[in-house]
Each structure stands twice: as C-alpha cells, then as structure tokens.
Amino acid sequence: MENGFDFTGKTVFIAGGTSGINLGIAEAFAGAGASLAVCSRSPEKVEAAVGKLKDLGSKAIGFSADVRDPAAIRDAMKGAHEALGKFDVLISGAAGNFPAPALGISPNGFKAVMDIDVLGSFHVLRYGHEHLKAPGGCIINISAPQAFVPMEMQLHVCAAKAGVDMMTRVLAMEWGPQGIRVNSVVPGPIDGTEGMARLAPTKEIQALVTGSVPLRRNGTPRDVANLSMFLASPMADYISGAIIPVDGGWSLSGAGTAMTALANSMKALPAG
Ligand code: NAP
Ligand code: COA
C-alpha cells in the first residue's frame, strides 16, 4: 500500500525509468506492490535503479535500451513480458532537453530531442501495445508544460512534447475500444531533477521559478507519482485522452509569463 494505492500483482513498464521523476514513479509503484520493468541507455543507471526497486520489495528487472532504437525497445519489452507477464501499466518518460535559442539549435540538436521524445515514445507505445493487457491496460505519457505553453529557448522541446500529447489523444481514440486508456501527466518544476538542473541552474532562477508557482513550492517526484498511481488505479477507469498537469498551478501563468521570465533568465546564462 502506497498512499492508499495497492498494485499487488500488477506489472508496470517504464521507459526512461532509471532516474529523476520516472524513477520516483517506479519507486512509488514498487512500494505499492507492483513488479517493475525499467529501461534507459546507461547500464549503470539501470542496475542502480533495479537495485533500489528490489530493495522496496519489487520483483524488478531492467534493460539497457535507447528508445530511439526500435529493435532494442522491442527486445526489452519482450524480456519484461517473459519475466513479469503482460503489462498493466506502460509509461513513456524518456526525454531530452537543453536550453537554447532557436538559432542556437543545429538540425542534429533538434533531431536528437524529436527522436527521443516523439519517435522514442512512438516506439514505446507502438511496440508496447502487444504486451499491454487489453482490456484494462493503462498508458501514461510524461509530458511537460512546454507542450501547451510556448516557451522561448525551448523550441525543440515545445514541438516534441506537443507531439507527445497529440499521440496521447489519438491513441486514446484508437485504442479506447480495446479497453486501453491513454493519458498524459504534465509535471511542473520538480525539485532535484535533471530537467530542473538544466533549465534552472542557479539559485536565482530557482527562486524565480518557485515564486511563479501559485502554490509557492516546487513539486517532488512523489507528487507526479501520486497522479500516475491515481491514473493507473480503478478510480480513473473513465479517464482517457486527458492531459493532466501536476504543477501547483504553474502552467496557469497567463500567456506563459512565468515561463517567459524563466526563459529570459536562461538567455542571460553563458551558452553551452
Ligand atoms: P532525467 O532524470 O534525465 O530522466 C530521463 C530518463 O530517461 C532517465 O532515466 C534517462 O536515463 C532516460 N533517457 C534519456 N534519454 C533516453 C533514451 N534515448 N532512451 C532511453 N532512455 C532515455 O530527467 P527528469 O527531469 O526526471 O525528466 C523525466 C521526465 O519528466 C521527462 O519526460 C521530462 O521531459 C519530464 N519533465 C520533467 C520536469 C522537471 O522538472 N524535471 C518538468 C516537466 C516534465 P539514461 O540517461 O540512462 O538514458
Ligand atoms: N545547446 C545546443 N545544442 C546542443 C546542446 C546545447 N546545450 N546540447 C546538445 N546539443 C546538440 C549537440 O551539439 C548535437 O548537435 P551537433 O551534432 O549539430 O553538434 C546534438 O544536440 C546531439 O547531441 P549529442 O550529445 O550527440 O546527443 P545525445 O543523443 O548523446 O544526447 C541530448 C541527447 C542532447 C538531449 C542529451 O542532453 C541527453 O542525453 N539528455 C537526456 C537527459 C535529459 O535531457 N534530461 C532532462 C529531461 S527534461
């Protein structure tokens, strides 16, 4: 039981589940009794994450796989299915980000983020489908406020996460008749994460971000995990195709005021 949720006997696959927010989600599901499969590029991160999940009592397994490589993702999912059974929950959370103005992004830089976020999510969803329980399977895509709040210095990420959210909506329609629900979770600024370290690297920028959150605090991975567990639970049986922020109200900031202020702070940082 974790915050009232019980996923005993359930299997959860998380692409990009080896650090930050996604590992926090994995740990919450593990604490609630689920078996976990995680994958990411770094074998060291995979091994460390699996160790943490096992320490929480989960029957956990991990794979070193890049979401940009469809064969590697197919192999990881096949392995996870064989070890843990069909997935009850499939989470697509791998992403890439760096702050840069549009004219500072090379074609390869833009492609890197599109390939991880959009093409990678497509691979995870496209090939995860055959391993997902139907009816009853639940898919969660990890999005970002950049999907619907335009943000300078984030052209590539805005384009990529908007694509992720549209995949959520289309697949909710295509796969809904099979009893599969598809939703996006939209974290706000989450403390202690790689994303925050990249976009808000100084104390001044961090203070600006926190001050612009209506609830006046940054989020934690557990905040995002709580929404994810709710969406995967029977309490959310009629929720599909939804794009749900867990951001203390951050994305309400009219016309992206707070995010523009954040972007302006990033512009003042040395490039690189
Ligand atoms: P993070 O720790 O860097 O998490 C990214 C995860 O994805 C890691 O496990 C990473 O492991 C994996 N990954 C990256 N590229 C991959 C690839 N090509 N193939 C497979 N796995 C890959 O960052 P985070 O800040 O916690 O972000 C997690 C998610 O939340 C992302 O989807 C991000 O867009 C979203 N988000 C974050 C925030 C925030 O405040 N941090 C806000 C809004 C949304 P490897 O390095 O081993 O590959
Ligand atoms: N500004 C501008 N361009 C940048 C950049 C930056 N800060 N960082 C990387 N790039 C460019 C590189 O220059 C390269 O383009 P080029 O070949 O024209 O020079 C391109 O992006 C790809 O870089 P590379 O390091 O080869 O890509 P990768 O596939 O190894 O890594 C990234 C992908 C760049 C997204 C990397 O930051 C990453 O792995 N991120 C995952 C973790 C993460 O971002 N977490 C936060 C999630 S919110």
Short mmCIF file of N, CA and C in Angstrom, two decimals, residues 119-251:
data_model
loop_
_atom_site.label_atom_id
_atom_site.label_comp_id
_atom_site.label_asym_id
_atom_site.label_seq_id
_atom_site.Cartn_x
_atom_site.Cartn_y
_atom_site.Cartn_z
N LEU A 119 9.75 10.19 -31.59
CA LEU A 119 9.95 8.87 -32.20
C LEU A 119 10.11 7.81 -31.10
N GLY A 120 10.85 8.17 -30.04
CA GLY A 120 11.04 7.21 -28.94
C GLY A 120 9.73 6.82 -28.30
N SER A 121 8.87 7.82 -28.05
CA SER A 121 7.55 7.50 -27.47
C SER A 121 6.76 6.63 -28.43
N PHE A 122 6.85 6.94 -29.73
CA PHE A 122 6.15 6.11 -30.71
C PHE A 122 6.61 4.65 -30.60
N HIS A 123 7.92 4.44 -30.52
CA HIS A 123 8.41 3.06 -30.41
C HIS A 123 7.86 2.38 -29.15
N VAL A 124 7.91 3.12 -28.04
CA VAL A 124 7.46 2.54 -26.77
C VAL A 124 5.97 2.18 -26.84
N LEU A 125 5.18 3.08 -27.41
CA LEU A 125 3.74 2.86 -27.46
C LEU A 125 3.39 1.81 -28.52
N ARG A 126 4.01 1.97 -29.69
CA ARG A 126 3.72 1.07 -30.83
C ARG A 126 4.06 -0.38 -30.48
N TYR A 127 5.24 -0.58 -29.87
CA TYR A 127 5.66 -1.95 -29.57
C TYR A 127 5.23 -2.40 -28.18
N GLY A 128 4.85 -1.44 -27.33
CA GLY A 128 4.34 -1.82 -26.01
C GLY A 128 2.93 -2.38 -26.09
N HIS A 129 2.22 -1.98 -27.15
CA HIS A 129 0.80 -2.35 -27.26
C HIS A 129 0.58 -3.85 -27.16
N GLU A 130 1.45 -4.64 -27.85
CA GLU A 130 1.21 -6.10 -27.86
C GLU A 130 1.46 -6.74 -26.50
N HIS A 131 2.17 -6.02 -25.63
CA HIS A 131 2.48 -6.58 -24.30
C HIS A 131 1.57 -6.01 -23.22
N LEU A 132 0.65 -5.15 -23.62
CA LEU A 132 -0.22 -4.47 -22.66
C LEU A 132 -1.53 -5.23 -22.52
N LYS A 133 -2.02 -5.35 -21.30
CA LYS A 133 -3.30 -6.03 -21.10
C LYS A 133 -4.41 -5.27 -21.81
N ALA A 134 -5.26 -5.98 -22.49
CA ALA A 134 -6.42 -5.36 -23.13
C ALA A 134 -7.59 -6.33 -23.06
N PRO A 135 -8.69 -5.96 -22.40
CA PRO A 135 -8.91 -4.65 -21.81
C PRO A 135 -8.16 -4.47 -20.49
N GLY A 136 -8.11 -3.24 -20.04
CA GLY A 136 -7.60 -2.95 -18.71
C GLY A 136 -6.26 -2.24 -18.67
N GLY A 137 -5.53 -2.23 -19.82
CA GLY A 137 -4.22 -1.60 -19.82
C GLY A 137 -4.29 -0.08 -19.70
N CYS A 138 -3.25 0.49 -19.11
CA CYS A 138 -3.22 1.94 -18.90
C CYS A 138 -1.87 2.47 -19.39
N ILE A 139 -1.93 3.48 -20.24
CA ILE A 139 -0.70 4.11 -20.74
C ILE A 139 -0.60 5.52 -20.18
N ILE A 140 0.60 5.88 -19.73
CA ILE A 140 0.85 7.25 -19.28
C ILE A 140 2.06 7.80 -20.03
N ASN A 141 1.86 8.91 -20.72
CA ASN A 141 2.98 9.63 -21.34
C ASN A 141 3.39 10.78 -20.43
N ILE A 142 4.70 10.93 -20.21
CA ILE A 142 5.17 12.03 -19.38
C ILE A 142 5.43 13.23 -20.31
N SER A 143 4.61 14.24 -20.14
CA SER A 143 4.70 15.42 -20.99
C SER A 143 5.39 16.56 -20.22
N ALA A 144 5.14 17.78 -20.61
CA ALA A 144 5.72 18.96 -19.93
C ALA A 144 4.86 20.17 -20.28
N PRO A 145 4.90 21.21 -19.44
CA PRO A 145 4.10 22.41 -19.74
C PRO A 145 4.44 23.01 -21.11
N GLN A 146 5.69 22.77 -21.59
CA GLN A 146 6.10 23.29 -22.89
C GLN A 146 5.20 22.77 -24.01
N ALA A 147 4.45 21.70 -23.75
CA ALA A 147 3.56 21.15 -24.79
C ALA A 147 2.45 22.13 -25.15
N PHE A 148 2.07 22.98 -24.19
CA PHE A 148 0.96 23.89 -24.49
C PHE A 148 1.22 25.33 -24.06
N VAL A 149 2.34 25.58 -23.38
CA VAL A 149 2.73 26.97 -23.09
C VAL A 149 3.98 27.27 -23.91
N PRO A 150 3.89 28.16 -24.91
CA PRO A 150 5.09 28.43 -25.72
C PRO A 150 6.18 29.04 -24.85
N MET A 151 7.39 28.53 -25.02
CA MET A 151 8.49 28.98 -24.17
C MET A 151 9.74 29.23 -25.01
N GLU A 152 10.25 30.45 -24.96
CA GLU A 152 11.50 30.72 -25.67
C GLU A 152 12.60 29.84 -25.10
N MET A 153 13.63 29.61 -25.91
CA MET A 153 14.77 28.74 -25.54
C MET A 153 14.38 27.26 -25.50
N GLN A 154 13.15 26.96 -25.89
CA GLN A 154 12.65 25.58 -25.78
C GLN A 154 11.88 25.17 -27.04
N LEU A 155 12.24 25.74 -28.19
CA LEU A 155 11.52 25.43 -29.43
C LEU A 155 11.42 23.93 -29.67
N HIS A 156 12.56 23.25 -29.55
CA HIS A 156 12.61 21.80 -29.81
C HIS A 156 11.73 21.02 -28.82
N VAL A 157 11.79 21.43 -27.53
CA VAL A 157 11.02 20.70 -26.51
C VAL A 157 9.52 20.99 -26.65
N CYS A 158 9.18 22.25 -26.96
CA CYS A 158 7.76 22.58 -27.17
C CYS A 158 7.19 21.74 -28.30
N ALA A 159 7.94 21.67 -29.41
CA ALA A 159 7.46 20.89 -30.57
C ALA A 159 7.35 19.42 -30.20
N ALA A 160 8.34 18.92 -29.48
CA ALA A 160 8.37 17.49 -29.17
C ALA A 160 7.25 17.09 -28.20
N LYS A 161 7.09 17.86 -27.11
CA LYS A 161 6.09 17.46 -26.12
C LYS A 161 4.66 17.69 -26.63
N ALA A 162 4.48 18.69 -27.52
CA ALA A 162 3.16 18.85 -28.15
C ALA A 162 2.85 17.59 -28.96
N GLY A 163 3.87 17.06 -29.62
CA GLY A 163 3.69 15.81 -30.37
C GLY A 163 3.33 14.65 -29.46
N VAL A 164 3.98 14.59 -28.31
CA VAL A 164 3.68 13.51 -27.35
C VAL A 164 2.21 13.59 -26.91
N ASP A 165 1.76 14.81 -26.58
CA ASP A 165 0.37 14.95 -26.12
C ASP A 165 -0.63 14.61 -27.23
N MET A 166 -0.29 14.92 -28.47
CA MET A 166 -1.21 14.57 -29.54
C MET A 166 -1.26 13.05 -29.73
N MET A 167 -0.13 12.39 -29.50
CA MET A 167 -0.16 10.91 -29.56
C MET A 167 -1.07 10.36 -28.46
N THR A 168 -1.05 11.00 -27.29
CA THR A 168 -1.94 10.58 -26.21
C THR A 168 -3.40 10.62 -26.69
N ARG A 169 -3.74 11.73 -27.34
CA ARG A 169 -5.15 11.91 -27.75
C ARG A 169 -5.55 10.94 -28.85
N VAL A 170 -4.68 10.79 -29.85
CA VAL A 170 -5.03 9.91 -30.97
C VAL A 170 -5.14 8.46 -30.50
N LEU A 171 -4.17 8.03 -29.67
CA LEU A 171 -4.20 6.63 -29.22
C LEU A 171 -5.34 6.36 -28.25
N ALA A 172 -5.75 7.39 -27.50
CA ALA A 172 -6.92 7.21 -26.63
C ALA A 172 -8.14 6.88 -27.51
N MET A 173 -8.19 7.46 -28.69
CA MET A 173 -9.30 7.18 -29.61
C MET A 173 -9.13 5.81 -30.27
N GLU A 174 -7.91 5.53 -30.77
CA GLU A 174 -7.71 4.27 -31.50
C GLU A 174 -7.81 3.05 -30.59
N TRP A 175 -7.26 3.18 -29.39
CA TRP A 175 -7.16 2.00 -28.52
C TRP A 175 -8.23 1.96 -27.43
N GLY A 176 -8.99 3.05 -27.29
CA GLY A 176 -10.08 3.05 -26.31
C GLY A 176 -11.04 1.88 -26.48
N PRO A 177 -11.45 1.58 -27.73
CA PRO A 177 -12.39 0.46 -27.92
C PRO A 177 -11.84 -0.89 -27.46
N GLN A 178 -10.50 -0.98 -27.32
CA GLN A 178 -9.89 -2.23 -26.81
C GLN A 178 -9.81 -2.23 -25.29
N GLY A 179 -10.30 -1.17 -24.66
CA GLY A 179 -10.24 -1.10 -23.20
C GLY A 179 -8.90 -0.59 -22.69
N ILE A 180 -8.17 0.13 -23.54
CA ILE A 180 -6.88 0.71 -23.12
C ILE A 180 -7.06 2.21 -22.94
N ARG A 181 -6.65 2.71 -21.78
CA ARG A 181 -6.73 4.16 -21.50
C ARG A 181 -5.36 4.79 -21.74
N VAL A 182 -5.36 6.00 -22.30
CA VAL A 182 -4.09 6.68 -22.59
C VAL A 182 -4.20 8.12 -22.09
N ASN A 183 -3.28 8.52 -21.21
CA ASN A 183 -3.31 9.88 -20.66
C ASN A 183 -1.89 10.46 -20.61
N SER A 184 -1.81 11.78 -20.55
CA SER A 184 -0.53 12.46 -20.32
C SER A 184 -0.50 13.05 -18.92
N VAL A 185 0.62 12.89 -18.25
CA VAL A 185 0.88 13.55 -16.97
C VAL A 185 1.87 14.68 -17.25
N VAL A 186 1.57 15.87 -16.77
CA VAL A 186 2.39 17.05 -17.09
C VAL A 186 3.02 17.60 -15.82
N PRO A 187 4.26 17.18 -15.50
CA PRO A 187 4.89 17.71 -14.29
C PRO A 187 5.23 19.18 -14.47
N GLY A 188 5.14 19.94 -13.37
CA GLY A 188 5.66 21.31 -13.36
C GLY A 188 7.13 21.25 -12.98
N PRO A 189 7.65 22.29 -12.34
CA PRO A 189 9.06 22.27 -11.93
C PRO A 189 9.26 21.30 -10.75
N ILE A 190 10.02 20.26 -10.98
CA ILE A 190 10.18 19.21 -9.97
C ILE A 190 11.60 19.27 -9.41
N ASP A 191 11.68 19.48 -8.11
CA ASP A 191 12.98 19.66 -7.44
C ASP A 191 13.89 18.44 -7.58
N GLY A 192 15.18 18.72 -7.63
CA GLY A 192 16.19 17.65 -7.57
C GLY A 192 16.29 16.83 -8.83
N THR A 193 15.81 17.36 -9.96
CA THR A 193 15.81 16.56 -11.19
C THR A 193 16.78 17.14 -12.22
N GLU A 194 17.11 16.31 -13.18
CA GLU A 194 17.99 16.73 -14.28
C GLU A 194 17.36 17.86 -15.09
N GLY A 195 16.05 17.75 -15.28
CA GLY A 195 15.36 18.79 -16.04
C GLY A 195 15.51 20.15 -15.37
N MET A 196 15.32 20.20 -14.07
CA MET A 196 15.45 21.47 -13.35
C MET A 196 16.90 21.94 -13.34
N ALA A 197 17.83 20.99 -13.21
CA ALA A 197 19.25 21.37 -13.20
C ALA A 197 19.62 22.03 -14.53
N ARG A 198 19.02 21.57 -15.62
CA ARG A 198 19.35 22.13 -16.94
C ARG A 198 18.68 23.47 -17.18
N LEU A 199 17.42 23.60 -16.75
CA LEU A 199 16.68 24.83 -17.07
C LEU A 199 16.81 25.89 -15.99
N ALA A 200 17.07 25.49 -14.76
CA ALA A 200 17.17 26.46 -13.66
C ALA A 200 18.44 26.17 -12.86
N PRO A 201 19.61 26.43 -13.48
CA PRO A 201 20.86 26.01 -12.84
C PRO A 201 21.35 26.90 -11.71
N THR A 202 20.76 28.08 -11.52
CA THR A 202 21.26 28.95 -10.44
C THR A 202 20.18 29.13 -9.37
N LYS A 203 20.61 29.53 -8.19
CA LYS A 203 19.67 29.77 -7.08
C LYS A 203 18.67 30.86 -7.45
N GLU A 204 19.17 31.88 -8.20
CA GLU A 204 18.30 32.99 -8.59
C GLU A 204 17.17 32.50 -9.50
N ILE A 205 17.53 31.67 -10.47
CA ILE A 205 16.49 31.18 -11.40
C ILE A 205 15.53 30.25 -10.65
N GLN A 206 16.10 29.46 -9.74
CA GLN A 206 15.23 28.55 -8.97
C GLN A 206 14.22 29.35 -8.14
N ALA A 207 14.68 30.44 -7.55
CA ALA A 207 13.78 31.28 -6.74
C ALA A 207 12.69 31.89 -7.62
N LEU A 208 13.08 32.29 -8.82
CA LEU A 208 12.12 32.85 -9.76
C LEU A 208 11.03 31.82 -10.11
N VAL A 209 11.48 30.60 -10.33
CA VAL A 209 10.52 29.54 -10.68
C VAL A 209 9.56 29.31 -9.52
N THR A 210 10.11 29.10 -8.33
CA THR A 210 9.26 28.79 -7.18
C THR A 210 8.27 29.93 -6.91
N GLY A 211 8.77 31.16 -7.07
CA GLY A 211 7.91 32.32 -6.83
C GLY A 211 6.78 32.44 -7.84
N SER A 212 6.93 31.80 -8.99
CA SER A 212 5.90 31.90 -10.02
C SER A 212 4.91 30.75 -9.97
N VAL A 213 5.13 29.80 -9.07
CA VAL A 213 4.18 28.69 -8.90
C VAL A 213 3.08 29.17 -7.95
N PRO A 214 1.82 29.13 -8.38
CA PRO A 214 0.76 29.61 -7.49
C PRO A 214 0.81 28.98 -6.09
N LEU A 215 1.17 27.71 -5.96
CA LEU A 215 1.25 27.08 -4.63
C LEU A 215 2.56 27.40 -3.91
N ARG A 216 3.44 28.18 -4.58
CA ARG A 216 4.71 28.66 -3.98
C ARG A 216 5.61 27.54 -3.49
N ARG A 217 5.58 26.42 -4.18
CA ARG A 217 6.61 25.40 -3.93
C ARG A 217 6.83 24.62 -5.22
N ASN A 218 8.03 24.09 -5.37
CA ASN A 218 8.26 23.20 -6.49
C ASN A 218 7.69 21.83 -6.14
N GLY A 219 7.53 21.00 -7.18
CA GLY A 219 6.99 19.67 -6.95
C GLY A 219 8.07 18.68 -6.58
N THR A 220 7.64 17.48 -6.23
CA THR A 220 8.55 16.38 -5.94
C THR A 220 8.18 15.22 -6.88
N PRO A 221 9.11 14.31 -7.10
CA PRO A 221 8.75 13.13 -7.90
C PRO A 221 7.53 12.41 -7.32
N ARG A 222 7.38 12.46 -5.99
CA ARG A 222 6.23 11.79 -5.38
C ARG A 222 4.91 12.43 -5.79
N ASP A 223 4.91 13.76 -5.97
CA ASP A 223 3.70 14.42 -6.45
C ASP A 223 3.29 13.84 -7.81
N VAL A 224 4.29 13.65 -8.68
CA VAL A 224 3.99 13.13 -10.03
C VAL A 224 3.59 11.66 -9.93
N ALA A 225 4.24 10.95 -9.02
CA ALA A 225 3.91 9.53 -8.84
C ALA A 225 2.48 9.36 -8.33
N ASN A 226 2.05 10.25 -7.45
CA ASN A 226 0.68 10.13 -6.91
C ASN A 226 -0.36 10.25 -8.02
N LEU A 227 -0.17 11.21 -8.93
CA LEU A 227 -1.10 11.34 -10.06
C LEU A 227 -1.02 10.10 -10.96
N SER A 228 0.19 9.61 -11.17
CA SER A 228 0.37 8.43 -12.04
C SER A 228 -0.34 7.22 -11.43
N MET A 229 -0.19 7.03 -10.12
CA MET A 229 -0.86 5.88 -9.48
C MET A 229 -2.38 6.04 -9.54
N PHE A 230 -2.85 7.28 -9.35
CA PHE A 230 -4.30 7.51 -9.46
C PHE A 230 -4.78 7.13 -10.86
N LEU A 231 -4.05 7.59 -11.89
CA LEU A 231 -4.48 7.31 -13.28
C LEU A 231 -4.45 5.82 -13.59
N ALA A 232 -3.53 5.09 -12.93
CA ALA A 232 -3.43 3.65 -13.18
C ALA A 232 -4.40 2.84 -12.33
N SER A 233 -5.08 3.50 -11.42
CA SER A 233 -5.96 2.79 -10.49
C SER A 233 -7.38 2.71 -11.04
N PRO A 234 -8.19 1.82 -10.46
CA PRO A 234 -9.59 1.72 -10.92
C PRO A 234 -10.36 3.01 -10.71
N MET A 235 -9.87 3.89 -9.81
CA MET A 235 -10.57 5.16 -9.59
C MET A 235 -10.57 6.03 -10.84
N ALA A 236 -9.66 5.74 -11.78
CA ALA A 236 -9.57 6.56 -13.00
C ALA A 236 -10.10 5.80 -14.23
N ASP A 237 -10.95 4.81 -13.97
CA ASP A 237 -11.42 3.93 -15.04
C ASP A 237 -12.08 4.65 -16.22
N TYR A 238 -12.58 5.87 -16.00
CA TYR A 238 -13.28 6.58 -17.08
C TYR A 238 -12.49 7.79 -17.57
N ILE A 239 -11.20 7.82 -17.23
CA ILE A 239 -10.36 8.94 -17.66
C ILE A 239 -9.44 8.46 -18.78
N SER A 240 -9.61 9.01 -19.97
CA SER A 240 -8.72 8.69 -21.09
C SER A 240 -8.63 9.89 -22.02
N GLY A 241 -7.46 10.04 -22.64
CA GLY A 241 -7.24 11.16 -23.56
C GLY A 241 -7.03 12.47 -22.84
N ALA A 242 -6.75 12.41 -21.54
CA ALA A 242 -6.60 13.64 -20.74
C ALA A 242 -5.13 14.04 -20.63
N ILE A 243 -4.93 15.34 -20.59
CA ILE A 243 -3.58 15.91 -20.42
C ILE A 243 -3.64 16.60 -19.05
N ILE A 244 -3.03 16.00 -18.03
CA ILE A 244 -3.28 16.46 -16.66
C ILE A 244 -2.02 17.04 -16.01
N PRO A 245 -2.02 18.34 -15.71
CA PRO A 245 -0.86 18.93 -15.04
C PRO A 245 -0.78 18.51 -13.57
N VAL A 246 0.44 18.36 -13.08
CA VAL A 246 0.66 18.23 -11.63
C VAL A 246 1.79 19.21 -11.36
N ASP A 247 1.40 20.49 -11.19
CA ASP A 247 2.37 21.57 -11.29
C ASP A 247 2.09 22.74 -10.35
N GLY A 248 1.25 22.52 -9.34
CA GLY A 248 0.96 23.60 -8.39
C GLY A 248 0.32 24.81 -9.04
N GLY A 249 -0.19 24.62 -10.27
CA GLY A 249 -0.83 25.72 -10.99
C GLY A 249 0.11 26.49 -11.89
N TRP A 250 1.36 25.98 -12.05
CA TRP A 250 2.39 26.73 -12.78
C TRP A 250 1.97 27.07 -14.20
N SER A 251 1.35 26.08 -14.87
CA SER A 251 1.03 26.30 -16.29
C SER A 251 -0.15 27.26 -16.47
#
